[in-house]
XYZ file of C-alpha atoms in Angstrom:
260
model
C 14.157 -15.210 -64.056
C 14.795 -16.220 -67.666
C 12.178 -18.641 -68.980
C 12.924 -19.208 -72.672
C 10.145 -20.515 -74.867
C 9.484 -21.131 -78.549
C 7.636 -18.064 -79.828
C 7.659 -18.431 -83.611
C 8.185 -21.187 -86.202
C 8.924 -20.329 -89.827
C 9.671 -22.634 -92.733
C 10.602 -21.819 -96.315
C 9.139 -24.537 -98.572
C 11.005 -23.202 -101.617
C 14.504 -22.065 -100.717
C 14.926 -18.277 -101.145
C 11.204 -17.580 -101.534
C 8.855 -16.284 -98.818
C 8.345 -18.308 -95.673
C 5.223 -19.390 -93.839
C 4.597 -19.415 -90.076
C 3.295 -22.508 -88.299
C 1.910 -23.346 -84.873
C 3.780 -26.658 -84.907
C 6.127 -28.655 -87.133
C 7.491 -32.191 -87.160
C 11.148 -33.234 -87.301
C 12.411 -35.419 -90.169
C 14.925 -38.246 -89.764
C 17.614 -35.949 -91.198
C 17.003 -33.380 -88.445
C 15.392 -30.922 -90.854
C 11.924 -29.502 -90.277
C 9.226 -30.969 -92.496
C 8.868 -28.999 -95.751
C 11.623 -26.519 -94.851
C 13.595 -25.679 -98.003
C 12.233 -28.877 -99.517
C 12.437 -27.346 -102.990
C 15.091 -25.130 -104.559
C 15.627 -23.314 -107.838
C 18.692 -24.105 -109.954
C 20.229 -22.611 -113.097
C 21.615 -24.571 -116.057
C 24.994 -24.923 -114.305
C 23.435 -26.512 -111.224
C 23.832 -23.415 -109.050
C 21.129 -22.112 -106.741
C 18.981 -19.319 -108.110
C 18.764 -17.322 -104.888
C 19.014 -13.849 -103.426
C 22.796 -14.110 -103.229
C 23.094 -14.383 -107.010
C 19.913 -12.779 -108.331
C 18.183 -9.833 -106.665
C 14.990 -10.518 -108.658
C 14.253 -13.272 -106.120
C 13.295 -10.537 -103.637
C 10.515 -9.301 -105.925
C 8.652 -12.616 -105.921
C 5.867 -12.941 -103.360
C 4.911 -16.544 -102.672
C 2.112 -18.343 -100.848
C 1.568 -22.041 -100.202
C -1.385 -24.263 -99.427
C -1.532 -26.241 -96.187
C 0.329 -29.215 -97.715
C 3.031 -27.026 -99.307
C 2.118 -28.439 -102.713
C 0.376 -25.491 -104.363
C 2.627 -22.488 -104.935
C 1.157 -19.090 -105.809
C 3.511 -16.396 -107.107
C 3.047 -12.688 -107.610
C 5.578 -10.186 -108.900
C 5.951 -7.372 -106.374
C 4.181 -4.201 -107.506
C 2.093 -5.912 -110.188
C -1.274 -7.639 -110.419
C 0.255 -10.687 -112.092
C -0.454 -13.804 -110.035
C -0.056 -17.462 -110.993
C -0.544 -20.761 -109.166
C 1.146 -24.092 -109.843
C 1.226 -27.534 -108.263
C 4.868 -28.159 -107.396
C 4.758 -31.762 -108.659
C 1.971 -32.006 -111.213
C 2.729 -28.672 -112.936
C 6.458 -28.460 -112.387
C 7.376 -27.998 -116.053
C 4.883 -25.135 -116.377
C 6.280 -23.561 -113.201
C 9.843 -23.917 -114.477
C 8.837 -22.246 -117.746
C 7.247 -19.320 -115.866
C 10.288 -18.899 -113.625
C 12.683 -19.157 -116.590
C 10.784 -16.362 -118.296
C 10.775 -14.258 -115.130
C 14.502 -14.619 -114.422
C 15.553 -14.559 -118.068
C 17.501 -17.814 -117.741
C 16.699 -21.535 -117.664
C 15.441 -22.530 -114.203
C 14.853 -26.028 -112.855
C 13.195 -27.008 -109.578
C 14.583 -29.861 -107.511
C 13.064 -31.515 -104.476
C 14.726 -33.109 -101.442
C 12.153 -34.216 -98.893
C 14.784 -35.841 -96.657
C 17.244 -33.043 -95.846
C 15.913 -30.129 -97.865
C 18.536 -27.724 -99.206
C 20.211 -26.126 -96.147
C 22.920 -23.484 -96.468
C 25.140 -25.263 -93.938
C 25.222 -28.961 -94.779
C 27.298 -29.704 -91.661
C 24.684 -28.104 -89.413
C 21.532 -28.786 -91.329
C 18.995 -28.397 -88.526
C 16.771 -25.338 -88.043
C 18.332 -21.931 -87.485
C 17.532 -20.210 -84.188
C 17.394 -16.585 -83.065
C 15.739 -14.740 -80.179
C 13.010 -12.119 -80.479
C 15.145 -9.742 -78.397
C 18.059 -10.152 -80.801
C 15.880 -9.176 -83.738
C 14.667 -6.127 -81.825
C 18.222 -5.129 -80.867
C 19.602 -5.496 -84.388
C 16.612 -3.595 -85.782
C 17.455 -0.689 -83.440
C 20.736 -0.229 -85.322
C 18.812 0.702 -88.485
C 16.165 3.438 -88.005
C 14.434 2.743 -91.329
C 13.977 -1.009 -90.823
C 11.134 -2.623 -88.855
C 11.425 -5.763 -86.739
C 9.262 -7.662 -89.229
C 11.493 -6.554 -92.090
C 14.610 -7.624 -90.168
C 12.933 -10.967 -89.493
C 12.307 -11.357 -93.232
C 15.948 -10.580 -93.988
C 17.409 -13.002 -91.428
C 14.999 -15.874 -92.265
C 15.480 -17.947 -89.105
C 13.339 -21.026 -88.509
C 12.858 -20.752 -84.757
C 12.429 -17.639 -82.639
C 12.908 -17.808 -78.872
C 11.316 -15.298 -76.500
C 11.629 -14.620 -72.780
C 15.377 -14.027 -73.069
C 17.766 -11.041 -73.516
C 19.380 -10.056 -76.824
C 21.909 -12.549 -78.193
C 20.857 -15.214 -75.676
C 21.199 -17.758 -78.490
C 24.964 -17.099 -78.497
C 25.026 -19.426 -75.465
C 24.073 -22.328 -77.706
C 27.457 -23.016 -79.320
C 30.987 -23.525 -78.076
C 34.461 -24.181 -79.492
C 35.008 -25.784 -82.892
C 34.433 -29.526 -82.809
C 32.103 -29.415 -79.815
C 28.429 -28.596 -79.465
C 25.964 -27.445 -76.829
C 23.016 -29.766 -76.184
C 19.699 -28.099 -75.478
C 16.053 -28.996 -75.704
C 12.938 -27.318 -77.061
C 9.881 -29.141 -75.791
C 10.606 -32.837 -76.362
C 13.166 -32.243 -79.125
C 16.905 -32.457 -78.453
C 19.202 -30.105 -80.397
C 22.934 -29.619 -80.769
C 24.039 -25.995 -81.206
C 26.905 -25.884 -83.713
C 28.000 -22.375 -84.756
C 26.948 -18.752 -85.264
C 25.548 -18.325 -88.753
C 27.638 -16.333 -91.234
C 25.422 -13.946 -93.157
C 25.479 -13.221 -96.887
C 24.398 -10.270 -99.029
C 20.680 -11.040 -98.543
C 20.175 -9.194 -95.203
C 21.650 -6.027 -96.709
C 18.675 -5.717 -99.079
C 15.034 -4.890 -98.541
C 13.237 -8.247 -98.590
C 10.511 -7.005 -100.937
C 12.189 -4.399 -103.156
C 15.817 -5.647 -103.234
C 17.004 -2.081 -102.557
C 20.230 -2.191 -100.540
C 20.377 -0.500 -97.136
C 23.328 1.878 -97.198
C 26.325 0.690 -95.139
C 24.280 -2.201 -93.715
C 27.155 -4.636 -93.335
C 29.567 -2.008 -92.003
C 27.084 -0.864 -89.328
C 26.107 -4.440 -88.496
C 29.716 -5.593 -87.996
C 30.577 -2.595 -85.817
C 27.514 -2.980 -83.574
C 27.737 -6.765 -83.389
C 31.321 -6.504 -82.155
C 30.336 -3.808 -79.665
C 27.414 -5.829 -78.258
C 28.990 -9.301 -78.269
C 27.771 -10.870 -74.992
C 30.106 -12.131 -72.272
C 28.503 -15.585 -72.361
C 29.468 -16.431 -75.920
C 32.571 -18.134 -77.359
C 34.424 -15.202 -78.961
C 36.838 -17.338 -80.991
C 33.886 -18.481 -83.110
C 33.687 -14.938 -84.466
C 36.412 -14.823 -87.106
C 34.276 -11.924 -88.331
C 31.258 -10.226 -86.798
C 28.863 -10.559 -89.720
C 27.224 -13.488 -87.936
C 23.725 -13.776 -86.483
C 21.458 -16.654 -85.357
C 22.830 -20.137 -84.810
C 23.033 -23.282 -86.917
C 22.012 -26.555 -85.303
C 21.747 -30.308 -85.715
C 18.916 -32.525 -84.532
C 19.884 -36.189 -84.025
C 17.990 -38.909 -85.876
C 16.581 -40.099 -82.525
C 14.202 -37.111 -82.638
C 12.449 -38.122 -85.876
C 8.704 -37.591 -85.752
C 8.761 -35.374 -82.679
C 6.778 -32.157 -82.791
C 7.911 -28.608 -82.038
C 5.053 -26.373 -80.870
C 4.640 -22.692 -80.093
C 5.035 -22.256 -76.339
C 7.449 -25.168 -75.869
C 9.963 -24.420 -73.086
C 13.673 -24.217 -73.911
C 16.330 -25.644 -71.618
C 20.113 -26.063 -71.865
């Protein structure tokens, strides 16, 4: 008998930098998770400085304090480490990042919605542990933890088969309502992936033929329970969600049961 439960919570306080794992997290009025992608890096043209545009993002290791206010950065493969307060030392942090990337970098904060990739489905992204294991099996040189770092989902569900989360969306314009613990979600669509999963999360080295292999295997393993017309292409993994404003202040906790 399938008994889905919440197995892992990850948030990414600065969009595109390393995430942190939590035992519980609260829901904001916008439907975002507290502190998830609350900050983001921007260039002088107002574009995100992220892994899609700049592979040097992958070489930055980041750590946060419990309040997600102190950010420590280390350049992969070096002993250089610096720590800044995201509010009180923002100009110093921006100067360090500008020097690192070789271009002017500004940090912006949005503590209401954060900076989601999909502004129409701005809730947490969801994947199952079995899906990560299955996709990892397509690439002999990649570990499950590395695949997890490449996919960067917020919520991981266990106790289910691979691609179980593909049950959580339906045709365009509709949604699937489900619940994790006390929190109500609407499943919106399968998440289109970008160039980021093709690269090693710590070295930025591209995995040969990653997207080609992924697309072929994803098509081959597409489950019967999904909505196939949502796959205009097969470079999609995890699902995008919305959380209604009625859920503000509710807490998601490791071990919470999942029900549709």
